[in-house]
Amino acid sequence: MGRHANGRNNWRLSRELTIGLIAIVVIVSVILWWTTAREDTNRNHATATPCINGTVTLPIQAIDSPQLAELIAGYEDSDPVVRDYCVEPQLVSSGVDAALTLASGPRDVTRAALEAVDRTPASDTWPIVFNTAIGVAHTNDVEVSGADWTELADRGVVIPAGKNVYARAVAASALTSGDIDRGVDLLRADRTLTVDDAVADGSPLLAVTEDSTPDGYTFYAPDDLAVSTVAIPLTATDRVSEEQTRAAADFARYVSAQVEQAEPDGPQRQLLSTADIISERFASVPEESKGSIDDGTDTLVLLDTSTNMDALIDGHRIASEVALLLDPLMLSVGRAGGRVALWNYSSPLSPGVTRPWRENVTFLDDTAGVSATKAVKGFGTGGDPMTRTSVLAALGAVSQRSTDTGQAVRFVIITSGTADTMDDRAFRDGLTAGGSGQIIPQVVHVGTGPLDPVLAEWATSNGGTAVTADMTVASIADTLQDAFGVARP
């Protein structure tokens, strides 16, 4: 019999085929999901930071320069990562806070400077960071082509003060053909002469580094004489972490790979060895003051010995340079008949000590400044500059001395800034209350921090001065000389 139509669509899929199609759809969906998830994962891995532990700063003690800035920029562009920390270089002024320091000059001098702030090199390998060419800057009307150092010396080359005292020693060694005594004399003769001063004086020939050639002068290098600046990774302390010291070692490795580590040839090595001795003698032996203090005014010197005084200047710590410069000035006070008192200050560093100042030499001392010159050479550095508290304490001693003698007393304050918490009003009130008698306040601000505005206002409004010295030995020398009232010869 034939089949009769029932009026319904009869195009139904079989049960098996339906199940098969569903399975295929599921499999395709799973494949698409897995592929998309994998791409997302790869994308996330590609964009994820390698700094799982975050960022670690690399504190570098150095004077900023174009060469250093270029090197640090290259290091940062290499995306340095040490133990899952991204490394971020940062310049600091104090060796106490540094994981790496830059230095030039004799190794013994560098090690001594580090020991003075209780720091130790982490390695004996100190890679060269950059080389600074040393030569003669000359005016355009002076012909120097072909002249060697000996010939230039006969033409009156001066060695003005600059940012690198060792470079000056190298120039002195070259100009004297390695004569140590004459080299030291050359450095002493021009110690307070800046490049600007020499230009103003019309000096036609200046021994300088290439990067300090003044406008209007042309740099001439008699040979390839140069000073190397090296990078010194330091060991960890309670202020410098192990992660930071690892970052310092990584930076040193980068420097070794990027900068040619060439050694000087025989003749240059001999000149540099002599320069080592010249710079050491120049730094260690105080020069005699040629000036005099007309009235022999009693003077109290209040000296900041905080870690701020570890900032580098002319390749040495500010603290060392200030101590050297104070020596002849204090002796000048004594020779003119004045008494010298010496106090130093920082935040208390020893258990049980609560006050930040130390009365090292009082006005009772009658050694004509000799005791003060001995004491200042023995100061270490540490802590923060508790300036306001210390100034008020020393002001009391100055006022008492003026009252006892009926004479004016000079109050020389050498400070790197203020870290104590005394507010402005309390400090002003203390200065007003303690400033009895005839006081000549002289504030000499050194370092890179700001000058205390209340201290400066008090000094200038009471017939004294408040001067911020430039970061050069010459500027600090001039500022201290003015503060002591030493007449130039």
Tab-separated table of C-alpha atoms in Angstrom:
chain	number	residue	atom	x	y	z
A	1	MET	CA	0.000	0.000	0.000
A	2	GLY	CA	1.255	3.567	-0.672
A	3	ARG	CA	2.174	5.988	2.196
A	4	HIS	CA	-0.124	8.945	2.712
A	5	ALA	CA	1.217	12.502	3.418
A	6	ASN	CA	0.491	13.935	6.876
A	7	GLY	CA	1.196	17.630	6.046
A	8	ARG	CA	4.444	17.888	8.229
A	9	ASN	CA	8.029	18.569	7.126
A	10	ASN	CA	9.842	15.307	6.925
A	11	TRP	CA	13.509	16.681	6.648
A	12	ARG	CA	14.584	15.695	10.141
A	13	LEU	CA	18.266	14.759	10.904
A	14	SER	CA	18.995	11.438	12.386
A	15	ARG	CA	19.784	11.350	16.083
A	16	GLU	CA	23.372	10.204	15.471
A	17	LEU	CA	24.084	13.029	13.021
A	18	THR	CA	22.707	15.639	15.418
A	19	ILE	CA	24.932	14.424	18.213
A	20	GLY	CA	27.939	14.471	15.872
A	21	LEU	CA	27.312	18.071	14.828
A	22	ILE	CA	26.970	19.191	18.439
A	23	ALA	CA	30.273	17.506	19.306
A	24	ILE	CA	32.007	19.246	16.420
A	25	VAL	CA	30.674	22.638	17.550
A	26	VAL	CA	31.867	21.995	21.102
A	27	ILE	CA	35.329	20.936	19.942
A	28	VAL	CA	35.677	23.989	17.697
A	29	SER	CA	34.546	26.238	20.543
A	30	VAL	CA	37.101	24.705	22.901
A	31	ILE	CA	39.869	25.141	20.314
A	32	LEU	CA	38.899	28.770	19.752
A	33	TRP	CA	38.763	29.438	23.503
A	34	TRP	CA	42.166	27.791	24.095
A	35	THR	CA	43.743	29.721	21.242
A	36	THR	CA	42.351	33.024	22.481
A	37	ALA	CA	43.374	32.318	26.088
A	38	ARG	CA	46.879	31.404	24.965
A	39	GLU	CA	47.195	34.615	22.976
A	40	ASP	CA	45.991	36.614	25.970
A	41	THR	CA	48.474	34.830	28.212
A	42	ASN	CA	51.332	35.470	25.793
A	43	ARG	CA	50.275	39.087	25.505
A	44	ASN	CA	50.196	39.437	29.285
A	45	HIS	CA	53.617	37.829	29.597
A	46	ALA	CA	54.973	40.164	26.960
A	47	THR	CA	53.704	43.256	28.745
A	48	ALA	CA	54.268	42.133	32.340
A	49	THR	CA	57.023	43.916	34.277
A	50	PRO	CA	60.085	41.833	35.172
A	51	CYS	CA	60.308	43.849	38.423
A	52	ILE	CA	58.388	41.429	40.573
A	53	ASN	CA	59.926	42.939	43.723
A	54	GLY	CA	59.491	46.547	42.592
A	55	THR	CA	62.244	49.138	42.255
A	56	VAL	CA	65.533	49.510	44.105
A	57	THR	CA	67.416	52.814	44.059
A	58	LEU	CA	71.125	52.818	43.317
A	59	PRO	CA	72.568	55.733	45.347
A	60	ILE	CA	75.710	57.041	43.632
A	61	GLN	CA	77.980	59.561	45.332
A	62	ALA	CA	79.329	61.757	42.548
A	63	ILE	CA	79.404	65.260	41.154
A	64	ASP	CA	76.996	65.532	38.253
A	65	SER	CA	78.581	65.969	34.834
A	66	PRO	CA	77.554	65.511	31.181
A	67	GLN	CA	79.727	62.382	30.917
A	68	LEU	CA	78.159	60.810	33.990
A	69	ALA	CA	74.642	61.794	32.924
A	70	GLU	CA	75.185	60.145	29.536
A	71	LEU	CA	76.473	56.947	31.127
A	72	ILE	CA	73.585	56.745	33.607
A	73	ALA	CA	71.075	57.384	30.811
A	74	GLY	CA	72.567	54.492	28.832
A	75	TYR	CA	72.380	52.243	31.873
A	76	GLU	CA	68.732	53.146	32.434
A	77	ASP	CA	67.951	52.489	28.751
A	78	SER	CA	69.304	48.959	29.200
A	79	ASP	CA	66.402	48.302	31.619
A	80	PRO	CA	68.613	46.930	34.408
A	81	VAL	CA	67.039	44.298	36.651
A	82	VAL	CA	68.809	42.768	39.640
A	83	ARG	CA	67.106	39.902	41.497
A	84	ASP	CA	63.690	40.952	40.188
A	85	TYR	CA	64.257	44.600	41.170
A	86	CYS	CA	64.308	47.314	38.542
A	87	VAL	CA	67.354	49.515	39.227
A	88	GLU	CA	66.941	53.281	39.445
A	89	PRO	CA	70.221	55.272	39.758
A	90	GLN	CA	70.143	58.337	42.006
A	91	LEU	CA	72.915	60.819	42.835
A	92	VAL	CA	73.563	61.463	46.540
A	93	SER	CA	75.960	63.854	48.252
A	94	SER	CA	77.084	61.702	51.178
A	95	GLY	CA	79.247	58.596	51.123
A	96	VAL	CA	77.272	57.308	54.107
A	97	ASP	CA	74.195	56.862	51.892
A	98	ALA	CA	75.983	55.590	48.774
A	99	ALA	CA	76.140	52.071	47.376
A	100	LEU	CA	78.640	53.223	44.768
A	101	THR	CA	81.008	56.177	44.695
A	102	LEU	CA	82.977	57.813	41.898
A	103	ALA	CA	86.525	58.999	42.557
A	104	SER	CA	89.769	59.939	40.876
A	105	GLY	CA	93.271	60.123	42.234
A	106	PRO	CA	95.440	57.894	44.417
A	107	ARG	CA	93.831	54.743	45.740
A	108	ASP	CA	95.247	55.356	49.207
A	109	VAL	CA	93.593	58.777	49.368
A	110	THR	CA	90.304	57.331	48.142
A	111	ARG	CA	90.403	54.515	50.680
A	112	ALA	CA	91.201	56.971	53.478
A	113	ALA	CA	88.249	59.155	52.475
A	114	LEU	CA	85.976	56.102	52.550
A	115	GLU	CA	87.334	54.934	55.906
A	116	ALA	CA	86.579	58.370	57.346
A	117	VAL	CA	82.870	57.663	56.804
A	118	ASP	CA	83.132	53.958	57.739
A	119	ARG	CA	82.708	52.684	54.194
A	120	THR	CA	84.554	49.808	52.537
A	121	PRO	CA	84.978	48.938	48.839
A	122	ALA	CA	83.173	45.738	47.937
A	123	SER	CA	85.866	44.874	45.398
A	124	ASP	CA	89.423	45.780	44.451
A	125	THR	CA	88.328	46.107	40.826
A	126	TRP	CA	87.335	49.709	40.124
A	127	PRO	CA	86.324	50.153	36.476
A	128	ILE	CA	87.009	53.413	34.664
A	129	VAL	CA	83.810	55.403	34.223
A	130	PHE	CA	85.292	58.098	32.004
A	131	ASN	CA	88.556	59.879	31.247
A	132	THR	CA	88.966	63.645	31.461
A	133	ALA	CA	91.580	65.199	29.206
A	134	ILE	CA	94.063	67.634	30.801
A	135	GLY	CA	95.769	70.395	28.864
A	136	VAL	CA	96.088	74.151	28.534
A	137	ALA	CA	93.367	76.660	27.676
A	138	HIS	CA	94.789	79.605	25.780
A	139	THR	CA	93.515	82.878	24.389
A	140	ASN	CA	93.298	83.175	20.621
A	141	ASP	CA	96.249	85.571	20.427
A	142	VAL	CA	98.610	83.003	21.968
A	143	GLU	CA	100.274	80.385	19.763
A	144	VAL	CA	100.861	77.063	21.511
A	145	SER	CA	100.854	74.569	18.658
A	146	GLY	CA	103.597	71.991	19.086
A	147	ALA	CA	104.642	73.163	22.556
A	148	ASP	CA	105.136	70.520	25.231
A	149	TRP	CA	104.444	70.874	28.957
A	150	THR	CA	107.994	72.052	29.749
A	151	GLU	CA	107.819	74.835	27.170
A	152	LEU	CA	104.391	75.900	28.410
A	153	ALA	CA	105.664	76.037	31.997
A	154	ASP	CA	108.256	78.611	30.980
A	155	ARG	CA	105.442	80.789	29.627
A	156	GLY	CA	103.659	81.232	32.951
A	157	VAL	CA	100.813	78.723	32.967
A	158	VAL	CA	98.578	79.075	36.034
A	159	ILE	CA	96.594	76.217	37.589
A	160	PRO	CA	93.252	77.618	38.765
A	161	ALA	CA	91.100	75.720	41.238
A	162	GLY	CA	88.478	73.444	39.725
A	163	LYS	CA	86.163	70.562	40.516
A	164	ASN	CA	88.924	67.973	40.491
A	165	VAL	CA	91.928	68.607	42.728
A	166	TYR	CA	93.700	65.535	41.387
A	167	ALA	CA	93.529	66.924	37.850
A	168	ARG	CA	95.341	70.005	39.156
A	169	ALA	CA	98.011	67.750	40.649
A	170	VAL	CA	98.460	65.989	37.308
A	171	ALA	CA	98.886	69.352	35.567
A	172	ALA	CA	101.406	70.407	38.227
A	173	SER	CA	103.327	67.171	37.716
A	174	ALA	CA	103.453	67.739	33.951
A	175	LEU	CA	104.445	71.413	34.244
A	176	THR	CA	107.297	70.640	36.659
A	177	SER	CA	108.494	67.500	34.862
A	178	GLY	CA	107.643	65.433	37.935
A	179	ASP	CA	109.228	67.696	40.573
A	180	ILE	CA	107.126	66.997	43.665
A	181	ASP	CA	108.095	70.034	45.755
A	182	ARG	CA	107.634	72.472	42.876
A	183	GLY	CA	104.330	70.799	42.011
A	184	VAL	CA	102.966	71.306	45.541
A	185	ASP	CA	104.134	74.935	45.472
A	186	LEU	CA	102.291	75.484	42.181
A	187	LEU	CA	99.043	74.155	43.655
A	188	ARG	CA	99.394	76.270	46.781
A	189	ALA	CA	100.155	79.416	44.771
A	190	ASP	CA	96.890	79.186	42.838
A	191	ARG	CA	94.708	77.527	45.491
A	192	THR	CA	92.167	80.354	45.792
A	193	LEU	CA	92.294	81.383	42.125
A	194	THR	CA	89.173	80.317	40.233
A	195	VAL	CA	88.946	79.974	36.467
A	196	ASP	CA	86.742	83.088	36.413
A	197	ASP	CA	89.342	84.986	38.440
A	198	ALA	CA	92.100	83.924	36.060
A	199	VAL	CA	90.044	85.005	33.045
A	200	ALA	CA	89.273	88.351	34.700
A	201	ASP	CA	92.992	88.800	35.394
A	202	GLY	CA	93.707	88.252	31.702
A	203	SER	CA	95.807	85.122	32.221
A	204	PRO	CA	96.564	83.808	28.708
A	205	LEU	CA	97.422	80.207	29.689
A	206	LEU	CA	95.390	78.090	32.129
A	207	ALA	CA	96.004	74.444	33.010
A	208	VAL	CA	92.494	72.954	32.979
A	209	THR	CA	90.465	69.894	32.128
A	210	GLU	CA	88.912	70.024	28.692
A	211	ASP	CA	85.375	70.319	30.054
A	212	SER	CA	86.304	73.403	32.119
A	213	THR	CA	87.743	75.429	29.231
A	214	PRO	CA	86.350	78.970	29.674
A	215	ASP	CA	84.559	80.908	26.936
A	216	GLY	CA	86.959	82.735	24.646
A	217	TYR	CA	89.721	80.178	25.195
A	218	THR	CA	90.800	77.180	23.111
A	219	PHE	CA	91.811	73.873	24.648
A	220	TYR	CA	95.204	72.456	23.664
A	221	ALA	CA	96.468	69.043	24.773
A	222	PRO	CA	100.245	68.662	24.571
A	223	ASP	CA	99.697	64.882	24.730
A	224	ASP	CA	96.937	62.460	25.668
A	225	LEU	CA	97.272	63.136	29.382
A	226	ALA	CA	94.008	62.408	31.189
A	227	VAL	CA	92.563	61.668	34.607
A	228	SER	CA	90.480	58.531	35.042
A	229	THR	CA	87.363	58.539	37.196
A	230	VAL	CA	86.522	55.094	38.571
A	231	ALA	CA	83.379	53.489	39.980
A	232	ILE	CA	83.730	51.885	43.415
A	233	PRO	CA	80.955	49.546	44.631
A	234	LEU	CA	80.653	49.647	48.419
A	235	THR	CA	79.615	47.074	50.989
A	236	ALA	CA	76.224	47.114	52.702
A	237	THR	CA	75.534	49.015	55.929
A	238	ASP	CA	72.511	49.728	58.087
A	239	ARG	CA	71.720	52.555	55.614
A	240	VAL	CA	72.618	50.763	52.379
A	241	SER	CA	70.866	47.465	51.650
A	242	GLU	CA	72.222	44.303	50.079
A	243	GLU	CA	69.928	44.881	47.092
A	244	GLN	CA	71.509	48.286	46.563
A	245	THR	CA	75.036	46.842	46.720
A	246	ARG	CA	74.050	44.233	44.109
A	247	ALA	CA	72.750	47.056	41.942
A	248	ALA	CA	76.097	48.822	42.391
A	249	ALA	CA	77.965	45.716	41.246
A	250	ASP	CA	75.659	45.476	38.228
A	251	PHE	CA	76.367	49.098	37.319
A	252	ALA	CA	80.114	48.439	37.623
A	253	ARG	CA	79.778	45.478	35.225
A	254	TYR	CA	77.874	47.679	32.778
A	255	VAL	CA	80.610	50.328	32.982
A	256	SER	CA	83.320	47.737	32.328
A	257	ALA	CA	81.537	46.617	29.174
A	258	GLN	CA	80.772	50.109	27.881
A	259	VAL	CA	83.958	52.078	28.656
A	260	GLU	CA	87.411	51.230	27.353
A	261	GLN	CA	89.589	50.179	30.283
A	262	ALA	CA	92.915	51.342	28.802
A	263	GLU	CA	96.006	51.735	30.984
A	264	PRO	CA	98.353	54.768	30.556
A	265	ASP	CA	101.712	54.244	28.857
A	266	GLY	CA	105.049	54.355	30.681
A	267	PRO	CA	105.789	58.137	30.672
A	268	GLN	CA	102.210	59.027	31.562
A	269	ARG	CA	102.165	56.426	34.301
A	270	GLN	CA	105.230	58.092	35.825
A	271	LEU	CA	103.602	61.553	35.690
A	272	LEU	CA	100.438	60.172	37.295
A	273	SER	CA	102.453	58.461	40.047
A	274	THR	CA	104.133	61.768	40.840
A	275	ALA	CA	100.737	63.479	40.785
A	276	ASP	CA	99.579	60.980	43.425
A	277	ILE	CA	102.302	62.181	45.785
A	278	ILE	CA	101.714	65.857	44.955
A	279	SER	CA	97.997	65.596	45.670
A	280	GLU	CA	98.592	63.746	48.960
A	281	ARG	CA	101.092	66.325	50.197
A	282	PHE	CA	98.894	69.181	49.080
A	283	ALA	CA	95.910	67.711	50.922
A	284	SER	CA	97.753	66.804	54.121
A	285	VAL	CA	100.045	69.766	54.803
A	286	PRO	CA	98.295	73.030	55.756
A	287	GLU	CA	99.516	76.182	54.107
A	288	GLU	CA	100.604	79.077	56.287
A	289	SER	CA	98.308	82.087	56.223
A	290	LYS	CA	99.903	85.184	54.737
A	291	GLY	CA	97.177	87.379	56.121
A	292	SER	CA	96.623	88.791	59.581
A	293	ILE	CA	93.700	89.780	61.726
A	294	ASP	CA	94.206	93.419	62.571
A	295	ASP	CA	92.611	93.530	66.009
A	296	GLY	CA	93.107	89.944	67.233
A	297	THR	CA	89.378	89.437	67.783
A	298	ASP	CA	88.446	86.465	69.981
A	299	THR	CA	86.690	83.945	67.762
A	300	LEU	CA	84.441	80.954	68.362
A	301	VAL	CA	84.206	78.531	65.446
A	302	LEU	CA	81.082	76.344	65.376
A	303	LEU	CA	81.699	73.590	62.827
A	304	ASP	CA	79.096	71.284	61.288
A	305	THR	CA	80.386	67.688	61.293
A	306	SER	CA	77.224	65.955	60.069
A	307	THR	CA	77.157	63.498	57.155
A	308	ASN	CA	76.288	66.418	54.880
A	309	MET	CA	79.953	67.377	55.160
A	310	ASP	CA	80.887	64.184	53.292
A	311	ALA	CA	79.769	65.739	50.001
A	312	LEU	CA	82.594	65.715	47.453
A	313	ILE	CA	84.309	68.893	46.367
A	314	ASP	CA	87.386	68.985	44.140
A	315	GLY	CA	87.571	65.216	44.611
A	316	HIS	CA	87.723	65.424	48.432
A	317	ARG	CA	85.145	65.652	51.203
A	318	ILE	CA	84.016	69.137	52.192
A	319	ALA	CA	84.888	68.273	55.798
A	320	SER	CA	88.519	67.602	54.871
A	321	GLU	CA	88.864	70.759	52.813
A	322	VAL	CA	87.273	72.944	55.491
A	323	ALA	CA	89.585	71.506	58.154
A	324	LEU	CA	92.582	72.275	55.954
A	325	LEU	CA	91.405	75.838	55.291
A	326	LEU	CA	90.599	76.548	58.946
A	327	ASP	CA	94.138	75.741	60.066
A	328	PRO	CA	95.910	78.949	58.929
A	329	LEU	CA	92.908	81.129	59.721
A	330	MET	CA	92.747	80.040	63.352
A	331	LEU	CA	96.510	80.440	63.668
A	332	SER	CA	96.149	83.971	62.305
A	333	VAL	CA	93.712	84.790	65.098
A	334	GLY	CA	96.224	83.491	67.639
A	335	ARG	CA	99.164	85.369	66.134
A	336	ALA	CA	97.191	88.608	66.318
A	337	GLY	CA	96.522	88.031	70.033
A	338	GLY	CA	92.997	86.619	69.865
A	339	ARG	CA	91.688	83.522	71.639
A	340	VAL	CA	90.205	80.691	69.540
A	341	ALA	CA	87.360	78.483	70.745
A	342	LEU	CA	86.216	75.523	68.659
A	343	TRP	CA	82.963	73.570	68.871
A	344	ASN	CA	81.642	70.909	66.492
A	345	TYR	CA	78.131	69.550	66.191
A	346	SER	CA	75.813	66.952	64.639
A	347	SER	CA	73.012	64.811	66.012
A	348	PRO	CA	74.070	62.724	69.052
A	349	LEU	CA	75.803	59.514	67.958
A	350	SER	CA	76.792	57.851	71.250
A	351	PRO	CA	74.485	56.142	73.762
A	352	GLY	CA	73.502	58.442	76.601
A	353	VAL	CA	74.514	61.624	74.737
A	354	THR	CA	71.613	64.048	74.353
A	355	ARG	CA	73.136	67.297	73.178
A	356	PRO	CA	74.419	67.701	69.609
A	357	TRP	CA	77.358	70.055	70.268
A	358	ARG	CA	80.837	69.358	71.657
A	359	GLU	CA	83.000	72.038	73.318
A	360	ASN	CA	86.381	70.934	71.990
A	361	VAL	CA	88.411	74.078	72.787
A	362	THR	CA	87.163	76.887	75.030
A	363	PHE	CA	88.192	80.528	75.340
A	364	LEU	CA	90.343	79.507	78.332
A	365	ASP	CA	92.843	77.955	75.918
A	366	ASP	CA	95.954	80.131	75.559
A	367	THR	CA	97.840	78.262	72.820
A	368	ALA	CA	97.221	80.975	70.189
A	369	GLY	CA	94.976	78.734	68.096
A	370	VAL	CA	97.267	75.689	68.093
A	371	SER	CA	94.866	73.523	70.136
A	372	ALA	CA	92.039	74.353	67.757
A	373	THR	CA	94.109	73.453	64.686
A	374	LYS	CA	94.977	70.078	66.224
A	375	ALA	CA	91.388	69.362	67.226
A	376	VAL	CA	89.874	70.176	63.848
A	377	LYS	CA	92.069	67.564	62.135
A	378	GLY	CA	90.653	64.799	64.315
A	379	PHE	CA	86.951	65.307	63.635
A	380	GLY	CA	84.927	62.552	62.038
A	381	THR	CA	81.498	63.007	60.510
A	382	GLY	CA	78.106	61.488	61.178
A	383	GLY	CA	74.508	62.233	62.034
A	384	ASP	CA	72.342	65.180	61.035
A	385	PRO	CA	73.074	68.922	61.313
A	386	MET	CA	71.324	70.003	64.516
A	387	THR	CA	72.226	73.582	63.727
A	388	ARG	CA	69.641	75.640	65.586
A	389	THR	CA	70.126	73.946	68.954
A	390	SER	CA	73.906	74.132	68.614
A	391	VAL	CA	73.950	77.777	67.518
A	392	LEU	CA	71.947	78.824	70.574
A	393	ALA	CA	74.293	76.904	72.893
A	394	ALA	CA	77.424	78.395	71.315
A	395	LEU	CA	75.852	81.857	71.254
A	396	GLY	CA	75.665	81.696	75.028
A	397	ALA	CA	79.428	81.110	75.227
A	398	VAL	CA	80.123	83.920	72.748
A	399	SER	CA	77.927	86.351	74.675
A	400	GLN	CA	79.565	85.420	77.960
A	401	ARG	CA	83.048	85.945	76.494
A	402	SER	CA	82.081	89.386	75.183
A	403	THR	CA	80.615	90.325	78.552
A	404	ASP	CA	83.722	89.123	80.411
A	405	THR	CA	86.190	91.013	78.194
A	406	GLY	CA	84.070	93.986	77.195
A	407	GLN	CA	85.253	93.366	73.616
A	408	ALA	CA	83.646	92.140	70.418
A	409	VAL	CA	83.728	88.396	69.731
A	410	ARG	CA	83.560	86.899	66.263
A	411	PHE	CA	81.120	83.971	65.904
A	412	VAL	CA	81.965	81.889	62.790
A	413	ILE	CA	79.271	79.321	62.001
A	414	ILE	CA	80.117	76.764	59.309
A	415	THR	CA	76.942	74.912	58.434
A	416	SER	CA	75.492	72.612	55.786
A	417	GLY	CA	71.852	73.269	56.709
A	418	THR	CA	69.355	72.617	59.471
A	419	ALA	CA	67.775	69.279	60.405
A	420	ASP	CA	66.505	69.855	63.963
A	421	THR	CA	62.836	70.400	64.647
A	422	MET	CA	62.983	73.768	66.439
A	423	ASP	CA	60.454	76.044	64.729
A	424	ASP	CA	61.295	79.470	63.304
A	425	ARG	CA	59.671	81.451	66.089
A	426	ALA	CA	61.427	79.578	68.882
A	427	PHE	CA	64.751	79.953	67.086
A	428	ARG	CA	64.276	83.720	66.573
A	429	ASP	CA	63.342	84.129	70.219
A	430	GLY	CA	66.414	82.161	71.304
A	431	LEU	CA	68.722	84.242	69.107
A	432	THR	CA	67.257	87.471	70.461
A	433	ALA	CA	67.530	86.341	74.072
A	434	GLY	CA	71.038	84.901	73.755
A	435	GLY	CA	72.674	87.586	71.649
A	436	SER	CA	73.902	89.933	74.351
A	437	GLY	CA	77.251	91.689	74.196
A	438	GLN	CA	79.233	92.634	71.121
A	439	ILE	CA	78.893	89.749	68.675
A	440	ILE	CA	80.029	89.581	65.047
A	441	PRO	CA	78.015	86.715	63.488
A	442	GLN	CA	79.526	85.181	60.334
A	443	VAL	CA	77.620	82.323	58.687
A	444	VAL	CA	79.413	80.248	56.054
A	445	HIS	CA	77.057	77.823	54.328
A	446	VAL	CA	78.608	74.878	52.447
A	447	GLY	CA	77.261	71.835	50.620
A	448	THR	CA	74.173	71.362	48.505
A	449	GLY	CA	71.384	71.903	51.054
A	450	PRO	CA	69.525	75.173	51.709
A	451	LEU	CA	70.802	77.897	54.021
A	452	ASP	CA	68.754	78.303	57.210
A	453	PRO	CA	66.769	81.494	56.474
A	454	VAL	CA	66.277	82.469	60.133
A	455	LEU	CA	69.981	82.078	60.874
A	456	ALA	CA	70.878	84.146	57.810
A	457	GLU	CA	68.394	86.871	58.732
A	458	TRP	CA	69.762	87.091	62.272
A	459	ALA	CA	73.391	87.279	61.108
A	460	THR	CA	72.843	90.003	58.510
A	461	SER	CA	70.570	92.071	60.756
A	462	ASN	CA	73.195	92.063	63.517
A	463	GLY	CA	76.081	93.442	61.491
A	464	GLY	CA	77.381	90.127	60.208
A	465	THR	CA	77.126	88.124	56.998
A	466	ALA	CA	75.569	84.901	55.747
A	467	VAL	CA	77.217	83.601	52.587
A	468	THR	CA	76.674	80.390	50.647
A	469	ALA	CA	79.979	79.247	49.148
A	470	ASP	CA	80.120	77.690	45.702
A	471	MET	CA	81.067	74.024	45.486
A	472	THR	CA	84.745	74.797	44.902
A	473	VAL	CA	87.667	74.974	47.300
A	474	ALA	CA	88.491	78.463	46.065
A	475	SER	CA	85.019	79.774	46.921
A	476	ILE	CA	85.021	78.187	50.388
A	477	ALA	CA	88.527	79.543	51.025
A	478	ASP	CA	87.473	83.082	50.118
A	479	THR	CA	84.259	82.855	52.139
A	480	LEU	CA	86.061	81.590	55.245
A	481	GLN	CA	88.757	84.227	54.903
A	482	ASP	CA	86.104	86.945	54.785
A	483	ALA	CA	84.292	85.416	57.764
A	484	PHE	CA	87.491	85.455	59.860
A	485	GLY	CA	88.304	88.996	58.791
A	486	VAL	CA	91.728	88.099	57.460
A	487	ALA	CA	93.302	90.909	55.474
A	488	ARG	CA	94.857	89.828	52.189
A	489	PRO	CA	98.616	90.471	51.932
